[in-house]
Amino acid sequence: MRKLLTARPRPRILVAVSCLVAALIVALLPVPPGATPAAAATTEDSAVTKSGVKGKYDDFSGLKVTVHQTEGLHSQSVRVSWDGGAPTRPSASFNVDYLQIMQCWGDDPSGPDREQCVFGAGTTTGAGNGRVVRYGTGTTAGSEEDPQEDTKYTGAFPFVPFRPANGEPATTSSHDYTYFGPLDSNEQKASRTFSNGSGETQFEVQDGIQADYLGCGVNTAAAGSTPAPRPCWLVVVPRGVHEANGNEIANPDSDRLVSSPLSATNWAQRIVFRLDFQPVDNFCPEGQPERAVPGSELADDAVSSWGPKLCTSQGNTFTFNREAEELARGEVLGATEDTPAMGVTVDPVVQAGDGPRVVHAPLAVSGLVIAFFIEGPTGVMQEMKLTPRLVAKMLTHSYVHDVPWTNVCDPSYCDSLDAAHLKGNPLYFTRDKEFLDLNPGYADLAAQVDPMSLMVPQGDSDTTRIVWNWLQSDKDARDFLSGKPDENGMRVNPYFKELNLADESDLTNFPKSDPTVKPGINYDPSYALATYTVLDLDPYTSDLHDGAVKTRRGNNGRTTVYAQPQDQAPPKVVNVAPAPGLRCVMAIVDAASAARYGLQTAALRNADGNFVKPSVESLQAGVGDMKAYPDNSAVLKPDPSRAKGQAYPLTAVTYAAASVNQAAKDRKAYADLIRYAAGPGQTQGLAAGQLPPGYAPLPAELRRQAEAAAADLERGDPGSDSSTGDPNANGSGGGAAGGDTGGTSSGAGGGGSSAGGTSGGSSSSPSAAAAPNSSASPSSGPQQNAAATRQGITPGDILGVIRWVLLAVLFLGGISGLAGPVMLRYAQRRIP
C-alpha cells in the first residue's frame, strides 16, 4: 500500500510543473496593443523599375531607375533611386553624367510631350540650358544645331513653350514664369550619380490643387460618368558626356553640358513613369451639410485623410482649415445651434463664467520636428544632433550670416564690418564648435556649403510655445538666452537678449528683432541702392507645411541678391536658388509634413540627455511622460522637461474641442468624426481614411477617452434645448445615437469602434469627460458619473483578460497538481 501511494503521484507532478511553466510563459508574453493597429500598405507596393536606352551618342542601357511610389499620390515626395549609371563628374559639381527629373502632364497613354513638362525655371548653371534648344558651347543661336530638331521652334533663342493642362495659353518665352518659377518649380536640374553607379533623391510631386497647370488627379470624365482622375508622369532624362549635336565634353573638370533635356536628341533618351494621383475634386456627394474643422496644423494631414471616408460612409462632409489654435478656441466658445463648430487644439479651451460645457477628445499624436535637406559633394546628409542651446542660437539669429551682410560694399553706404554686434560669433552653425563636436561629419561640408537660416512659421501657435518651453527647460539654453556666452565665447544676439526669452512663459511666436539693413549682395555702388533686412534674408514660412515644401526644394525664398537696373527697374533684391549639390536648408515643421516630403529630421536632446528622433515609439513615449493640465484633467500638457528615456521632447496631442451648446445633428456629426478618429482612423497607412506617416496611434487610454467624449458630446446637457431633436436630420447620418447608458456605435466605414461598454480605465489617465473647469458642468449626477467612467473595450483589452484568466487556470492547476502528492506524502508519514 505504501508503495502504491508513492508511485502514482509522479505523472501528476510532471503535469503540475508543466502547468506552472506554461503559466510563466503566458505571463511573459506581450499583450497585443489595442491602440496600435497594424500598418497598411507601404509606398513600395507601387514601385516601378525601368531601364535606360542606348542613345545616339551615350549608352544608358545599363541604367535602372526605380520610382518607389507611383499610385495613391497627392502633393508629397517620392523616392527615386538608380544604379548602373556613370559617376557624375567632377564630384563637386554637375558638368557631365547626371540625371534630370521633371513632372509632366499628358493624356496620351504613351506619355507626355516636351511642352507638357515643368522644367527650365531659374538658373541653369551646371545643369543644362532650361527650355532653350540651342546647343554646344557656341554663343550664336543655332550655331550648333541638333540634327534631330526640326524647325518647329524658331527665333533668336528657340525654346520649347510650356502648355498647361488647364487650357490657358502657352508660355511666350523661356523665362515666362506665368505657371512656375524658381520658387515653386519642382524640377530637379541635376541629381548626382556616385562612384558606385548608384544615386537616390526625393522628388516633390504636385497634385492639381498645388499645381492646376498640371492637373494631376483632376477628374477628366464626362459628367455622370465614373470619375477618372488625370494621371501624370515623372520623366527622367539621363545625361552623359555628349551635347545634343554630338559634341563631347572632353574636359569635364572645366567644361560642362549646356544643352537642354528638352532638345529632341536628349528627350529621345527619356525614361517615363506613369503617376496615379488621388482624386482632388470634391469627392463628397453633393448636397451634404459641410462643416469646417479649424485649428492646429498638427492634425491637418490626419483629418484630411479621414475626410473622404467620413463623407462617403457617414454622410458627413468635413473640411479642415489650418488656423491658430487660439482662433479655433474662440470659435468653439462662440458655437450655437446656428453656428456649429468643432476646433482642433493643443491647449484646452478655457471658458469664463457658467458658459456651456466643452468636450475634449484626443484626435492624434504628433509633434514638431527640425527637418533638414543638406547636400554637398559627398551627397545628402542623413543625421544630425541638436541641443536646445544650438536651436536657441539659430532662433535668435546669433550666427553672423543669419543677419544681413554684404560681399561688395561701398563704405559710403554700409559698415566696414558685417554684423559688428555679433563680432566673434561663428559665421554659420556648421562652423560652431558645439555643433561640430556633436556632428563631426559636417566638418568638411562647412567650407563648401553656406547654410540658410532656420525657417520658422509666422503667427501665433500653441506648438511654438512647446519649442520655447524645450529651450527654457535646458540650463545651457536658458543661460545663453539670458546673455551668458557658451564655452567658446559665442553670445546671444543683443537684440534678442532684451526680449526675456529665457523666462517668458507664454511665447507663441518666433520674433525676428534684428534691425540690420544692408545693400544687396553683389551690389554695384555705381547703381541706385537696393537693400535687404533680416526678413528678406530669412522670410517666415506661411505655416509648417510650407516650411516642409521649401526645405524639400532647398530654397527658403530669401531675396538678397542685387539685381542691376538693366535686369530690373527699379533695382531690387531677388532670389537666386542655390546650385544643385550645394544646398543647406532647415525648418521647424510638423512630423507629418516632414514624412510626407521625405525630409531628414534631427535627433533632439531630451531631459535625460538622450538624443531622440521622432518615431512612433518615441512619440508614444512622449505621451506617456505627459501629465494633464492642472485646470483640465481631460487634456495632456506638452512638457519637454518631462521627456525622459526615449521620449521625444516636442511631442504633442491634438484634441477635438466642441461645445454641447449645438444642435443635436451637429453634435452627432462631430461625435461620429471623433469615433472614426479613435477607431479605424488610427490604422497607419497611406490610403484615404488611414493615419498618415508622421503620426503615432493613440494609446488605448486616449482612444477610450475619445469614445467616451463622443458619447458625451452627442448626448449633450440634459434638459437643454440642444439635447433634444432628431440627430439624423439634414443628412447627419452614421450610426445610432447613444443614450445615457453609452450604447453608441459608430457608422464609420471600415469598421467602427464602440463608444460605450463597461467601465474601466486607469486612475492616472485623464478623465474621459471632465469639464474644462469646475463651473462648466454639474458637480454631481448620474449622467456625469456615467460619462466619467464610461470606457470602450479594445481587442487588446479582451486578449489581456483572456491571458490573465488562462494564467490563473494554469497556476491553480499547477498548485493543485503539486498539492495532491504533498498531502499524500504527509498522509503516508502519519500511517502507522
CSV table of N, CA and C in Angstrom, one decimal, residues 41-171:
chain,number,residue,atom,x,y,z
A,41,ALA,N,-0.6,49.2,-46.3
A,41,ALA,CA,0.4,49.2,-47.4
A,41,ALA,C,1.4,50.3,-47.4
A,42,THR,N,2.6,50.0,-47.8
A,42,THR,CA,3.7,51.0,-47.8
A,42,THR,C,3.9,51.5,-49.2
A,43,THR,N,4.7,52.5,-49.4
A,43,THR,CA,5.0,53.1,-50.7
A,43,THR,C,5.6,52.2,-51.6
A,44,GLU,N,6.3,51.2,-51.2
A,44,GLU,CA,7.0,50.3,-52.1
A,44,GLU,C,6.0,49.4,-52.8
A,45,ASP,N,4.7,49.3,-52.4
A,45,ASP,CA,3.8,48.4,-53.1
A,45,ASP,C,3.5,48.8,-54.5
A,46,SER,N,3.8,50.1,-54.9
A,46,SER,CA,3.6,50.5,-56.3
A,46,SER,C,4.9,50.9,-56.9
A,47,ALA,N,6.0,50.4,-56.4
A,47,ALA,CA,7.3,50.8,-57.0
A,47,ALA,C,7.4,50.2,-58.4
A,48,VAL,N,8.0,51.0,-59.3
A,48,VAL,CA,8.2,50.6,-60.7
A,48,VAL,C,9.7,50.9,-61.1
A,49,THR,N,10.3,49.9,-61.7
A,49,THR,CA,11.7,50.0,-62.2
A,49,THR,C,11.7,49.9,-63.7
A,50,LYS,N,12.5,50.8,-64.3
A,50,LYS,CA,12.6,50.8,-65.8
A,50,LYS,C,14.1,51.0,-66.1
A,51,SER,N,14.5,50.6,-67.3
A,51,SER,CA,15.9,50.7,-67.8
A,51,SER,C,16.0,51.8,-68.8
A,52,GLY,N,17.2,52.3,-68.9
A,52,GLY,CA,17.5,53.3,-69.9
A,52,GLY,C,17.7,52.7,-71.3
A,53,VAL,N,18.0,53.5,-72.3
A,53,VAL,CA,18.2,53.0,-73.6
A,53,VAL,C,19.6,53.4,-74.2
A,54,LYS,N,20.0,52.8,-75.2
A,54,LYS,CA,21.2,53.2,-75.9
A,54,LYS,C,20.9,54.4,-76.8
A,55,GLY,N,21.4,55.6,-76.4
A,55,GLY,CA,21.1,56.8,-77.1
A,55,GLY,C,22.0,57.0,-78.4
A,56,LYS,N,21.8,58.1,-79.0
A,56,LYS,CA,22.6,58.3,-80.3
A,56,LYS,C,24.0,58.5,-80.0
A,57,TYR,N,24.4,59.1,-78.9
A,57,TYR,CA,25.8,59.3,-78.6
A,57,TYR,C,26.2,58.6,-77.3
A,58,ASP,N,25.3,58.5,-76.3
A,58,ASP,CA,25.7,57.9,-75.0
A,58,ASP,C,24.8,56.7,-74.7
A,59,ASP,N,25.4,55.7,-74.1
A,59,ASP,CA,24.7,54.4,-73.8
A,59,ASP,C,24.2,54.4,-72.4
A,60,PHE,N,22.9,54.4,-72.2
A,60,PHE,CA,22.2,54.4,-70.9
A,60,PHE,C,21.5,53.1,-70.7
A,61,SER,N,21.8,52.0,-71.5
A,61,SER,CA,21.0,50.8,-71.4
A,61,SER,C,21.3,50.0,-70.1
A,62,GLY,N,22.4,50.3,-69.4
A,62,GLY,CA,22.7,49.7,-68.1
A,62,GLY,C,22.1,50.4,-67.0
A,63,LEU,N,21.5,51.6,-67.2
A,63,LEU,CA,20.9,52.4,-66.1
A,63,LEU,C,19.5,51.8,-65.8
A,64,LYS,N,19.3,51.6,-64.5
A,64,LYS,CA,18.0,51.1,-64.0
A,64,LYS,C,17.5,52.1,-63.0
A,65,VAL,N,16.3,52.7,-63.2
A,65,VAL,CA,15.7,53.7,-62.3
A,65,VAL,C,14.5,53.2,-61.7
A,66,THR,N,14.3,53.4,-60.4
A,66,THR,CA,13.1,53.0,-59.7
A,66,THR,C,12.4,54.2,-59.1
A,67,VAL,N,11.1,54.3,-59.3
A,67,VAL,CA,10.3,55.2,-58.6
A,67,VAL,C,9.5,54.4,-57.6
A,68,HIS,N,9.7,54.7,-56.3
A,68,HIS,CA,9.2,53.8,-55.3
A,68,HIS,C,7.8,54.0,-54.9
A,69,GLN,N,7.1,55.0,-55.4
A,69,GLN,CA,5.6,55.1,-55.3
A,69,GLN,C,5.0,55.7,-56.5
A,70,THR,N,4.1,55.0,-57.2
A,70,THR,CA,3.5,55.5,-58.4
A,70,THR,C,2.0,55.6,-58.3
A,71,GLU,N,1.4,55.2,-57.2
A,71,GLU,CA,0.0,55.2,-57.1
A,71,GLU,C,-0.4,55.9,-55.8
A,72,GLY,N,-1.7,56.3,-55.7
A,72,GLY,CA,-2.2,56.9,-54.5
A,72,GLY,C,-1.5,58.2,-54.1
A,73,LEU,N,-1.0,59.0,-55.1
A,73,LEU,CA,-0.2,60.1,-54.8
A,73,LEU,C,-1.1,61.4,-54.5
A,74,HIS,N,-0.5,62.3,-53.8
A,74,HIS,CA,-1.0,63.7,-53.7
A,74,HIS,C,0.2,64.5,-53.6
A,75,SER,N,0.1,65.8,-53.2
A,75,SER,CA,1.3,66.6,-53.1
A,75,SER,C,2.2,66.1,-52.0
A,76,GLN,N,3.3,65.5,-52.4
A,76,GLN,CA,4.2,64.9,-51.5
A,76,GLN,C,5.6,64.7,-52.2
A,77,SER,N,6.5,63.9,-51.6
A,77,SER,CA,7.7,63.5,-52.3
A,77,SER,C,7.6,62.0,-52.5
A,78,VAL,N,8.4,61.5,-53.6
A,78,VAL,CA,8.5,60.1,-53.8
A,78,VAL,C,10.0,59.9,-54.0
A,79,ARG,N,10.4,58.7,-53.5
A,79,ARG,CA,11.8,58.3,-53.6
A,79,ARG,C,12.2,57.8,-55.0
A,80,VAL,N,13.2,58.3,-55.6
A,80,VAL,CA,13.7,57.8,-56.9
A,80,VAL,C,15.1,57.4,-56.7
A,81,SER,N,15.4,56.1,-57.0
A,81,SER,CA,16.8,55.6,-56.9
A,81,SER,C,17.2,55.0,-58.2
A,82,TRP,N,18.5,54.8,-58.4
A,82,TRP,CA,19.0,54.2,-59.6
A,82,TRP,C,20.4,53.6,-59.4
A,83,ASP,N,20.7,52.7,-60.3
A,83,ASP,CA,22.1,52.2,-60.3
A,83,ASP,C,22.5,51.9,-61.8
A,84,GLY,N,23.7,51.6,-62.0
A,84,GLY,CA,24.2,51.3,-63.3
A,84,GLY,C,24.5,52.5,-64.1
A,85,GLY,N,24.6,53.7,-63.5
A,85,GLY,CA,25.0,54.9,-64.1
A,85,GLY,C,26.4,55.3,-64.1
A,86,ALA,N,26.8,56.2,-64.9
A,86,ALA,CA,28.2,56.7,-64.9
A,86,ALA,C,28.3,57.7,-63.8
A,87,PRO,N,29.4,57.7,-63.0
A,87,PRO,CA,29.5,58.7,-61.9
A,87,PRO,C,29.6,60.1,-62.4
A,88,THR,N,28.9,61.0,-61.7
A,88,THR,CA,28.9,62.4,-62.0
A,88,THR,C,30.3,63.0,-61.9
A,89,ARG,N,30.7,63.8,-62.9
A,89,ARG,CA,32.0,64.4,-62.9
A,89,ARG,C,31.9,65.9,-63.1
A,90,PRO,N,32.7,66.7,-62.4
A,90,PRO,CA,33.5,66.3,-61.3
A,90,PRO,C,32.7,66.1,-60.1
A,91,SER,N,33.2,65.5,-59.0
A,91,SER,CA,32.4,65.1,-57.9
A,91,SER,C,31.8,66.3,-57.2
A,92,ALA,N,32.4,67.5,-57.3
A,92,ALA,CA,31.9,68.6,-56.6
A,92,ALA,C,30.9,69.4,-57.3
A,93,SER,N,30.6,69.1,-58.6
A,93,SER,CA,29.6,69.9,-59.3
A,93,SER,C,29.0,69.0,-60.4
A,94,PHE,N,28.2,69.5,-61.3
A,94,PHE,CA,27.5,68.7,-62.2
A,94,PHE,C,27.8,69.2,-63.6
A,95,ASN,N,28.9,68.7,-64.1
A,95,ASN,CA,29.3,69.0,-65.5
A,95,ASN,C,28.9,68.0,-66.5
A,96,VAL,N,29.0,66.7,-66.2
A,96,VAL,CA,28.6,65.6,-67.1
A,96,VAL,C,28.1,64.5,-66.2
A,97,ASP,N,27.3,63.6,-66.8
A,97,ASP,CA,26.9,62.3,-66.2
A,97,ASP,C,26.0,62.6,-65.0
A,98,TYR,N,24.8,63.0,-65.2
A,98,TYR,CA,23.9,63.1,-64.1
A,98,TYR,C,22.5,62.9,-64.7
A,99,LEU,N,21.5,63.0,-63.8
A,99,LEU,CA,20.1,62.8,-64.2
A,99,LEU,C,19.3,64.1,-64.0
A,100,GLN,N,18.4,64.3,-65.0
A,100,GLN,CA,17.5,65.5,-64.9
A,100,GLN,C,16.1,64.9,-64.8
A,101,ILE,N,15.3,65.4,-63.7
A,101,ILE,CA,14.0,64.8,-63.4
A,101,ILE,C,12.9,65.9,-63.4
A,102,MET,N,11.8,65.6,-64.0
A,102,MET,CA,10.7,66.6,-64.1
A,102,MET,C,9.4,65.9,-64.0
A,103,GLN,N,8.3,66.7,-63.7
A,103,GLN,CA,7.0,66.2,-63.7
A,103,GLN,C,6.2,66.8,-64.9
A,104,CYS,N,5.4,65.9,-65.5
A,104,CYS,CA,4.7,66.3,-66.7
A,104,CYS,C,3.2,65.9,-66.6
A,105,TRP,N,2.4,66.6,-67.4
A,105,TRP,CA,1.0,66.1,-67.5
A,105,TRP,C,0.9,65.5,-69.0
A,106,GLY,N,-0.2,64.9,-69.3
A,106,GLY,CA,-0.4,64.4,-70.6
A,106,GLY,C,-1.4,63.3,-70.6
A,107,ASP,N,-2.4,63.4,-71.5
A,107,ASP,CA,-3.5,62.4,-71.5
A,107,ASP,C,-3.2,61.3,-72.5
A,108,ASP,N,-2.1,61.3,-73.2
A,108,ASP,CA,-1.7,60.2,-74.1
A,108,ASP,C,-1.2,59.1,-73.3
A,109,PRO,N,-1.8,57.9,-73.4
A,109,PRO,CA,-1.3,56.7,-72.6
A,109,PRO,C,0.2,56.4,-72.8
A,110,SER,N,0.8,56.9,-73.9
A,110,SER,CA,2.2,56.6,-74.1
A,110,SER,C,3.1,57.6,-73.3
A,111,GLY,N,2.6,58.6,-72.8
A,111,GLY,CA,3.4,59.6,-72.0
A,111,GLY,C,3.3,61.0,-72.6
A,112,PRO,N,4.0,61.9,-72.0
A,112,PRO,CA,3.8,63.4,-72.3
A,112,PRO,C,4.7,63.8,-73.4
A,113,ASP,N,4.5,64.9,-74.0
A,113,ASP,CA,5.5,65.5,-74.9
A,113,ASP,C,6.2,66.6,-74.2
A,114,ARG,N,7.2,67.2,-74.8
A,114,ARG,CA,8.1,68.2,-74.2
A,114,ARG,C,7.4,69.4,-73.7
A,115,GLU,N,6.3,69.8,-74.3
A,115,GLU,CA,5.6,71.0,-74.0
A,115,GLU,C,4.7,70.9,-72.8
A,116,GLN,N,4.6,69.6,-72.2
A,116,GLN,CA,3.8,69.4,-71.1
A,116,GLN,C,4.6,69.2,-69.8
A,117,CYS,N,5.9,69.5,-69.8
A,117,CYS,CA,6.8,69.2,-68.7
A,117,CYS,C,7.2,70.5,-68.0
A,118,VAL,N,7.3,70.4,-66.6
A,118,VAL,CA,7.8,71.5,-65.8
A,118,VAL,C,9.3,71.5,-65.7
A,119,PHE,N,9.9,72.4,-66.4
A,119,PHE,CA,11.4,72.5,-66.4
A,119,PHE,C,11.8,73.8,-67.0
A,120,GLY,N,13.0,74.3,-66.5
A,120,GLY,CA,13.6,75.5,-67.1
A,120,GLY,C,13.4,76.8,-66.3
A,121,ALA,N,13.0,76.6,-65.0
A,121,ALA,CA,12.8,77.8,-64.1
A,121,ALA,C,14.1,78.2,-63.4
A,122,GLY,N,14.5,79.5,-63.5
A,122,GLY,CA,15.6,80.0,-62.8
A,122,GLY,C,17.0,79.6,-63.4
A,123,THR,N,18.0,79.7,-62.6
A,123,THR,CA,19.4,79.5,-63.1
A,123,THR,C,19.6,78.1,-63.6
A,124,THR,N,20.4,78.0,-64.6
A,124,THR,CA,20.7,76.7,-65.3
A,124,THR,C,22.2,76.3,-65.2
A,125,THR,N,22.9,77.1,-64.3
A,125,THR,CA,24.4,76.8,-64.2
A,125,THR,C,24.7,75.4,-63.9
A,126,GLY,N,25.5,74.8,-64.7
A,126,GLY,CA,25.9,73.4,-64.4
A,126,GLY,C,24.9,72.3,-64.6
A,127,ALA,N,23.8,72.6,-65.3
A,127,ALA,CA,22.7,71.6,-65.4
A,127,ALA,C,21.9,71.9,-66.6
A,128,GLY,N,22.5,72.0,-67.8
A,128,GLY,CA,21.7,72.2,-69.0
A,128,GLY,C,21.2,73.6,-69.2
A,129,ASN,N,20.4,73.8,-70.2
A,129,ASN,CA,20.1,75.1,-70.7
A,129,ASN,C,18.6,75.4,-70.6
A,130,GLY,N,17.9,75.0,-69.6
A,130,GLY,CA,16.5,75.3,-69.4
A,130,GLY,C,15.6,74.8,-70.6
A,131,ARG,N,14.8,75.7,-71.1
A,131,ARG,CA,13.9,75.4,-72.2
A,131,ARG,C,14.4,75.8,-73.5
A,132,VAL,N,15.5,76.5,-73.5
A,132,VAL,CA,16.1,77.0,-74.8
A,132,VAL,C,16.8,75.8,-75.5
A,133,VAL,N,16.4,75.6,-76.8
A,133,VAL,CA,17.0,74.4,-77.5
A,133,VAL,C,18.1,74.9,-78.5
A,134,ARG,N,19.1,75.5,-77.9
A,134,ARG,CA,20.3,75.8,-78.7
A,134,ARG,C,21.4,75.0,-78.0
A,135,TYR,N,22.5,74.7,-78.8
A,135,TYR,CA,23.3,73.6,-78.3
A,135,TYR,C,24.8,73.9,-78.4
A,136,GLY,N,25.6,73.0,-77.8
A,136,GLY,CA,27.0,73.2,-77.8
A,136,GLY,C,27.5,74.3,-76.9
A,137,THR,N,28.7,74.8,-77.2
A,137,THR,CA,29.3,75.9,-76.4
A,137,THR,C,29.3,77.2,-77.2
A,138,GLY,N,28.7,77.2,-78.4
A,138,GLY,CA,28.7,78.4,-79.2
A,138,GLY,C,27.7,79.4,-78.6
A,139,THR,N,27.9,80.7,-78.9
A,139,THR,CA,27.1,81.8,-78.3
A,139,THR,C,26.0,82.3,-79.3
A,140,THR,N,26.2,81.8,-80.5
A,140,THR,CA,25.2,82.3,-81.5
A,140,THR,C,24.1,81.3,-81.6
A,141,ALA,N,22.8,81.8,-81.5
A,141,ALA,CA,21.7,80.9,-81.6
A,141,ALA,C,21.7,80.0,-82.8
A,142,GLY,N,21.6,78.7,-82.6
A,142,GLY,CA,21.5,77.8,-83.8
A,142,GLY,C,22.8,77.5,-84.4
A,143,SER,N,23.9,78.0,-83.8
A,143,SER,CA,25.2,77.7,-84.5
A,143,SER,C,25.6,76.3,-84.4
A,144,GLU,N,25.1,75.5,-83.5
A,144,GLU,CA,25.4,74.1,-83.4
A,144,GLU,C,24.1,73.4,-83.2
A,145,GLU,N,23.4,73.1,-84.3
A,145,GLU,CA,22.1,72.6,-84.3
A,145,GLU,C,22.0,71.1,-84.0
A,146,ASP,N,20.9,70.7,-83.3
A,146,ASP,CA,20.6,69.3,-83.0
A,146,ASP,C,20.1,68.7,-84.3
A,147,PRO,N,20.8,67.7,-84.8
A,147,PRO,CA,20.3,67.1,-86.1
A,147,PRO,C,18.9,66.5,-86.0
A,148,GLN,N,18.4,66.2,-84.8
A,148,GLN,CA,17.1,65.7,-84.6
A,148,GLN,C,16.0,66.7,-84.5
A,149,GLU,N,16.4,68.0,-84.3
A,149,GLU,CA,15.4,69.0,-84.0
A,149,GLU,C,14.9,69.5,-85.4
A,150,ASP,N,13.6,69.7,-85.5
A,150,ASP,CA,13.0,70.2,-86.7
A,150,ASP,C,12.9,71.8,-86.5
A,151,THR,N,12.2,72.4,-87.4
A,151,THR,CA,12.1,73.9,-87.4
A,151,THR,C,10.9,74.4,-86.7
A,152,LYS,N,10.3,73.5,-85.9
A,152,LYS,CA,9.1,73.9,-85.1
A,152,LYS,C,9.4,75.1,-84.2
A,153,TYR,N,10.5,75.2,-83.6
A,153,TYR,CA,10.8,76.2,-82.6
A,153,TYR,C,11.9,77.1,-83.3
A,154,THR,N,11.5,78.4,-83.5
A,154,THR,CA,12.3,79.4,-84.2
A,154,THR,C,12.5,80.6,-83.4
A,155,GLY,N,13.3,81.5,-83.9
A,155,GLY,CA,13.6,82.8,-83.2
A,155,GLY,C,15.0,82.9,-82.9
A,156,ALA,N,15.4,84.0,-82.2
A,156,ALA,CA,16.8,84.3,-81.9
A,156,ALA,C,17.2,83.2,-80.9
A,157,PHE,N,16.4,82.8,-79.9
A,157,PHE,CA,16.7,81.7,-79.0
A,157,PHE,C,15.5,80.8,-79.0
A,158,PRO,N,15.5,79.8,-79.9
A,158,PRO,CA,14.4,78.9,-80.0
A,158,PRO,C,14.2,78.2,-78.6
A,159,PHE,N,12.9,78.1,-78.2
A,159,PHE,CA,12.6,77.4,-76.9
A,159,PHE,C,11.4,76.6,-77.0
A,160,VAL,N,11.3,75.6,-76.1
A,160,VAL,CA,10.1,74.8,-76.0
A,160,VAL,C,9.1,75.4,-75.1
A,161,PRO,N,7.9,75.9,-75.6
A,161,PRO,CA,7.0,76.5,-74.7
A,161,PRO,C,6.3,75.5,-73.7
A,162,PHE,N,5.8,76.0,-72.6
A,162,PHE,CA,5.0,75.1,-71.7
A,162,PHE,C,3.5,75.3,-72.0
A,163,ARG,N,2.8,74.2,-72.3
A,163,ARG,CA,1.4,74.2,-72.4
A,163,ARG,C,0.7,73.7,-71.2
A,164,PRO,N,-0.1,74.4,-70.4
A,164,PRO,CA,-0.7,73.9,-69.2
A,164,PRO,C,-1.9,73.0,-69.5
A,165,ALA,N,-2.2,72.2,-68.5
A,165,ALA,CA,-3.3,71.3,-68.6
A,165,ALA,C,-4.6,72.0,-68.4
A,166,ASN,N,-4.7,73.2,-67.9
A,166,ASN,CA,-5.9,73.8,-67.6
A,166,ASN,C,-6.5,74.6,-68.8
A,167,GLY,N,-5.8,74.5,-70.0
A,167,GLY,CA,-6.3,75.2,-71.2
A,167,GLY,C,-5.9,76.6,-71.3
A,168,GLU,N,-5.1,77.1,-70.4
A,168,GLU,CA,-4.6,78.5,-70.5
A,168,GLU,C,-3.5,78.6,-71.6
A,169,PRO,N,-3.2,79.8,-72.1
A,169,PRO,CA,-2.2,80.0,-73.1
A,169,PRO,C,-0.8,79.4,-72.8
A,170,ALA,N,-0.1,79.0,-73.8
A,170,ALA,CA,1.3,78.5,-73.6
A,170,ALA,C,2.2,79.7,-73.2
A,171,THR,N,3.3,79.4,-72.7
A,171,THR,CA,4.3,80.5,-72.3
A,171,THR,C,4.9,81.1,-73.6
